[in-house]
PDB file of C-alpha atoms in Angstrom:
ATOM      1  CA  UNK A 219       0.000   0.000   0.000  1.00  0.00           C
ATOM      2  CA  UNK A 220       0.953   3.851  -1.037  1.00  0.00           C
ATOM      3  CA  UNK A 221       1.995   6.131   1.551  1.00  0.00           C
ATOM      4  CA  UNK A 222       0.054   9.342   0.265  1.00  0.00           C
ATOM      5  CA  UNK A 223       1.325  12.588   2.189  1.00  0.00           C
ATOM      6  CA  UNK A 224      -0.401  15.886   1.886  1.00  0.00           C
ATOM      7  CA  UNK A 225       0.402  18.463  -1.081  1.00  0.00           C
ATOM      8  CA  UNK A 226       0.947  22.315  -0.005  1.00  0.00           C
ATOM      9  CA  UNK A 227      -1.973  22.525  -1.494  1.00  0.00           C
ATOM     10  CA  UNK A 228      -3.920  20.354   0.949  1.00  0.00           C
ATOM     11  CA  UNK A 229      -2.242  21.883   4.222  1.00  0.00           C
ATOM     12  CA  UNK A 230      -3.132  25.599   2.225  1.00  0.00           C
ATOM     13  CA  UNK A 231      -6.456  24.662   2.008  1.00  0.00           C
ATOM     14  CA  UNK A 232      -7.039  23.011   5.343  1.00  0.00           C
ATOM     15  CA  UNK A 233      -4.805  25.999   7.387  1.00  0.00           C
ATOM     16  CA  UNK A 234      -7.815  27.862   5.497  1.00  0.00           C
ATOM     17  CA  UNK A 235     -10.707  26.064   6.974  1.00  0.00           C
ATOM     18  CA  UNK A 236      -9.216  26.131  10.010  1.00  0.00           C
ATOM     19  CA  UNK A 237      -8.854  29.841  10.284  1.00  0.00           C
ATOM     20  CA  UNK A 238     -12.387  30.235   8.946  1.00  0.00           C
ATOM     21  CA  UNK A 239     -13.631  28.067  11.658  1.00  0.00           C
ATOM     22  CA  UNK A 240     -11.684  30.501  14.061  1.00  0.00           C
ATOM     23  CA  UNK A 241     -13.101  33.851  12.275  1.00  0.00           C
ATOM     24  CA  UNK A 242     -16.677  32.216  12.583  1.00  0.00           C
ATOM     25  CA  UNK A 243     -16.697  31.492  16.138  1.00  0.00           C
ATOM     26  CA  UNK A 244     -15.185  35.380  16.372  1.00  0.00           C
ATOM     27  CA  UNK A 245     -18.154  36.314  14.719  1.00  0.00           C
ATOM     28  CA  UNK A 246     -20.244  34.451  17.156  1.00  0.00           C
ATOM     29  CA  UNK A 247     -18.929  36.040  20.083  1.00  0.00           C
ATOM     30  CA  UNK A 248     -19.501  39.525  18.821  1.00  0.00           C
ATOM     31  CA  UNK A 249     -23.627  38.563  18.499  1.00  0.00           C
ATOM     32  CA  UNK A 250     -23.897  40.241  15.361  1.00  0.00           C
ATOM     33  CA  UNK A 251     -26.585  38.264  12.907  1.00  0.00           C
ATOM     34  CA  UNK A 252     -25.043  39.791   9.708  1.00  0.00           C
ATOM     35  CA  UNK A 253     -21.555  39.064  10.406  1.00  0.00           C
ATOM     36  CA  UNK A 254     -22.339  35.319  12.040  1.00  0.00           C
ATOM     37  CA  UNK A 255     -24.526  34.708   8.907  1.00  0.00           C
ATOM     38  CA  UNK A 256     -21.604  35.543   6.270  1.00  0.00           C
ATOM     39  CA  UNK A 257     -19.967  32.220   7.746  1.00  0.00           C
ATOM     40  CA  UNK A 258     -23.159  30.135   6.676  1.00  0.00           C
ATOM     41  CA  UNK A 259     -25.212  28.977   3.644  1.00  0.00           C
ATOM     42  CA  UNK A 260     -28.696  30.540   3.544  1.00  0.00           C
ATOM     43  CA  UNK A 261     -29.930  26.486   4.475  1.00  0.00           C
ATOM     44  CA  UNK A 262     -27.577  26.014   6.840  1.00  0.00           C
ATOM     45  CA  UNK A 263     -28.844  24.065   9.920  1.00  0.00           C
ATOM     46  CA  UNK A 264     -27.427  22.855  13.497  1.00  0.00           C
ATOM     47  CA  UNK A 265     -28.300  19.344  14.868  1.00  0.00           C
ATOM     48  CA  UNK A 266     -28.024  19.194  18.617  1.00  0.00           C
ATOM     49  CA  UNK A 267     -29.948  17.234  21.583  1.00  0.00           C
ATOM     50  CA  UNK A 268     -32.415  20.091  21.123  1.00  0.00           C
ATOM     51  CA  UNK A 269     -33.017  18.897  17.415  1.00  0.00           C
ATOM     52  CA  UNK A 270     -32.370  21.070  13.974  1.00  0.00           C
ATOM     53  CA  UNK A 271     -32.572  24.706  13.774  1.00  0.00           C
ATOM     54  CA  UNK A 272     -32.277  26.225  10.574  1.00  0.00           C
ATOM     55  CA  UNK A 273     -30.502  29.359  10.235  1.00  0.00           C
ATOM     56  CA  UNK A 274     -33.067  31.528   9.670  1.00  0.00           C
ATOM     57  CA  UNK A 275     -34.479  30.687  13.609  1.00  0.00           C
ATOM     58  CA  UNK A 276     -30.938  30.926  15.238  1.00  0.00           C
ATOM     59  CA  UNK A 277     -29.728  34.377  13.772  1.00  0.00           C
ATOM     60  CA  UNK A 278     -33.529  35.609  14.542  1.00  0.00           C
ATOM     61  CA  UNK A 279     -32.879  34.520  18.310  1.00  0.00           C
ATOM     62  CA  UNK A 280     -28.974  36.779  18.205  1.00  0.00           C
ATOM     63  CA  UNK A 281     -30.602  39.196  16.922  1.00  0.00           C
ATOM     64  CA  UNK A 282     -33.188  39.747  18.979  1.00  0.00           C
ATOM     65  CA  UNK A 283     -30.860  39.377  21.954  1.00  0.00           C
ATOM     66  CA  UNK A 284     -32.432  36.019  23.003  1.00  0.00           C
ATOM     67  CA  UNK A 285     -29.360  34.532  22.422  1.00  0.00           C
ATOM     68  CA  UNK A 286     -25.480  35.621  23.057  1.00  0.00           C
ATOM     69  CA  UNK A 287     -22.200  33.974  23.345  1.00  0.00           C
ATOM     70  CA  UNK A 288     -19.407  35.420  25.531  1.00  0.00           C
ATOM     71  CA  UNK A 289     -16.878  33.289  24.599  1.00  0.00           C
ATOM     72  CA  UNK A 290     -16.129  30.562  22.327  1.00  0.00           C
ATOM     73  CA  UNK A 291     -12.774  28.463  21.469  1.00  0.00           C
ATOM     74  CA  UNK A 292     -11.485  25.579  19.644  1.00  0.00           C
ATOM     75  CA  UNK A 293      -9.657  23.690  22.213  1.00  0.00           C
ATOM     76  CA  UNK A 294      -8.759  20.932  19.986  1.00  0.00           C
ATOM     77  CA  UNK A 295      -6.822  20.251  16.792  1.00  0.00           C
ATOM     78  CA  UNK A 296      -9.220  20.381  13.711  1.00  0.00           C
ATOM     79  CA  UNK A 297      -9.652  16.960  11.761  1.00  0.00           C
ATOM     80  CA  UNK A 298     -10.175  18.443   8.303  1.00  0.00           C
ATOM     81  CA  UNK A 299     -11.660  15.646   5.534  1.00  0.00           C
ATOM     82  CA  UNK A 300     -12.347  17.369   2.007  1.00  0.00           C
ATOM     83  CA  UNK A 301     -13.163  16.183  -1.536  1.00  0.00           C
ATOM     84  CA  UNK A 302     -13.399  18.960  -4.196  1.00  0.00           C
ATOM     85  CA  UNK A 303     -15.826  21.501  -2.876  1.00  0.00           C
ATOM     86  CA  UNK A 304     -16.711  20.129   0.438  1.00  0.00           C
ATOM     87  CA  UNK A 305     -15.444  19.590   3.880  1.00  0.00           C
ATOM     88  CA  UNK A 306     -15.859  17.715   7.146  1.00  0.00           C
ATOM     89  CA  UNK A 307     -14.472  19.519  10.141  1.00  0.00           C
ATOM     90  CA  UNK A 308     -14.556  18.331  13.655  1.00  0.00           C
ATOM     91  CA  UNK A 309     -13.029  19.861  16.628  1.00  0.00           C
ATOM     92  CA  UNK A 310     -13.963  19.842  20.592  1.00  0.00           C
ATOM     93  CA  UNK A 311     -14.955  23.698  21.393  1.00  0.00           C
ATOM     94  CA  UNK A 312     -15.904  25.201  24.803  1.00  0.00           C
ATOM     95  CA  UNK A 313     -18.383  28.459  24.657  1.00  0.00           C
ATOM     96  CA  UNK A 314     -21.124  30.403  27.242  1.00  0.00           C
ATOM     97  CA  UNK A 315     -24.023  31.070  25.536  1.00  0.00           C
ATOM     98  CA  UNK A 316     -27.091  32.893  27.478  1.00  0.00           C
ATOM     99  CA  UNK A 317     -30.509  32.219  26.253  1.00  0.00           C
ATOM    100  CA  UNK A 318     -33.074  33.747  27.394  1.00  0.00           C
ATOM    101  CA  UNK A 319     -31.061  35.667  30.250  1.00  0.00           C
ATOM    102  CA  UNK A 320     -30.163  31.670  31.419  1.00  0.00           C
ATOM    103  CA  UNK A 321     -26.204  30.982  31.258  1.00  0.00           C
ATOM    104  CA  UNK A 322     -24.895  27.732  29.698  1.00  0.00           C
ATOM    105  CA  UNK A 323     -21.537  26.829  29.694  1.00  0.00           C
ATOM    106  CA  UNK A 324     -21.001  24.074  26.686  1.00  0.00           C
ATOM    107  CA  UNK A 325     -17.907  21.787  26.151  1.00  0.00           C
ATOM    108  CA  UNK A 326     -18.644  20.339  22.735  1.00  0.00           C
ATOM    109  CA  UNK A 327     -17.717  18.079  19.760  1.00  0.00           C
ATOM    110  CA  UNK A 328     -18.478  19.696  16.755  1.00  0.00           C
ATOM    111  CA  UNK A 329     -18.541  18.833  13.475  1.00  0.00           C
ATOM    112  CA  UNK A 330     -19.058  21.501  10.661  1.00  0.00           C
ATOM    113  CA  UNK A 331     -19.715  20.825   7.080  1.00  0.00           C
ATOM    114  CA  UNK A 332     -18.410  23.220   4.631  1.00  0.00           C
ATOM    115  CA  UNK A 333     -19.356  23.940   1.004  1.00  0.00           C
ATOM    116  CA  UNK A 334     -17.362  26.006  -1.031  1.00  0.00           C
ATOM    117  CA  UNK A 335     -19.715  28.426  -2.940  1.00  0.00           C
ATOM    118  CA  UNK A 336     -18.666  31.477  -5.345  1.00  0.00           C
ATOM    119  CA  UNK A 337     -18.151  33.588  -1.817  1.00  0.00           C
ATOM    120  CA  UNK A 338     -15.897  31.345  -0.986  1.00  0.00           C
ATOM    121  CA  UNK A 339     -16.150  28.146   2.025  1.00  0.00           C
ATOM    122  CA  UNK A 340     -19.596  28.380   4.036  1.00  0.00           C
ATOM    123  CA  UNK A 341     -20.787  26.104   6.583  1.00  0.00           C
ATOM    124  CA  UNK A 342     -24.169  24.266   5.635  1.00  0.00           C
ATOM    125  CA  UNK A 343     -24.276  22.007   8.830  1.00  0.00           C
ATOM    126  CA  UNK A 344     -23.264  21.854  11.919  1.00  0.00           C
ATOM    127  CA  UNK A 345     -23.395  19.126  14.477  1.00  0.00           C
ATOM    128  CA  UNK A 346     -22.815  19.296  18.400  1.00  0.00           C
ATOM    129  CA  UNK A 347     -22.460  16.610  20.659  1.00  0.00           C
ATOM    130  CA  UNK A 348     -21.819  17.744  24.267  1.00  0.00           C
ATOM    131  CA  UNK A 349     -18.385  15.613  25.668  1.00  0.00           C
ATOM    132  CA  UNK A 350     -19.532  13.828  29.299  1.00  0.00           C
ATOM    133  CA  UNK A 351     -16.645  13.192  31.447  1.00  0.00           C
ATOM    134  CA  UNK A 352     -16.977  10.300  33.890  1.00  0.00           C
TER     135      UNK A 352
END
């Protein structure tokens, strides 16, 4: 069997992704619906143990101040998978969201899915699974 290793052009691409992913969860913190929304497809939805919500519902609920974030972080490497004009990225993240004046402090898995559209790589999905520690 081949040994394949990664061409500049892979780690370019994937140091990319990776940054975006960073700039994004900037863009959450600062609870801004226009600049959080430039990070996602107009169908973009999140899965979580609350169920889907497109974006159309979540930027409604930053904008109206029903939901903030304080902070949010990658605190793990990114695994990056792409073909073509897709990617699969999954990191663990912490954040504090408030919703509805109620503070929740979230360590996550999350995996994003990223399409790359003529304004360049937006997430379509994302996925959170909360980590348990026992």
């Amino acid at each position: 069997m081949a040994t394949t290793h990664p061409s500049s052009t892979d780690n370019t691409i994937k140091d990319r992704l990776v940054a975006l992913l960073d700039e994004w969860m900037a863009a959450i913190v600062t609870n801004d619906a226009a600049r959080i929304a430039d990070y996602m497809t107009d169908d973009w939805i999140m899965v979580s143990e609350n169920g889907i919500t497109p974006a159309a519902r979540f930027l409604a609920l930053v904008e109206s101040g029903a939901l903030s974030h304080s902070a949010m972080q990658r605190v793990s490497d990114a695994t990056i998978e792409y073909r073509g004009n897709v990617a699969v990225l999954t990191v663990r993240a912490t954040n504090t969201a408030h919703f509805q004046g109620k503070r929740f402090d979230a360590d996550e898995w999350t995996t994003d899915v990223f399409v790359e559209t003529e304004q360049g790589w937006r997430c379509s999905l994302t996925h959170i699974t909360a980590v348990t520690t026992e």
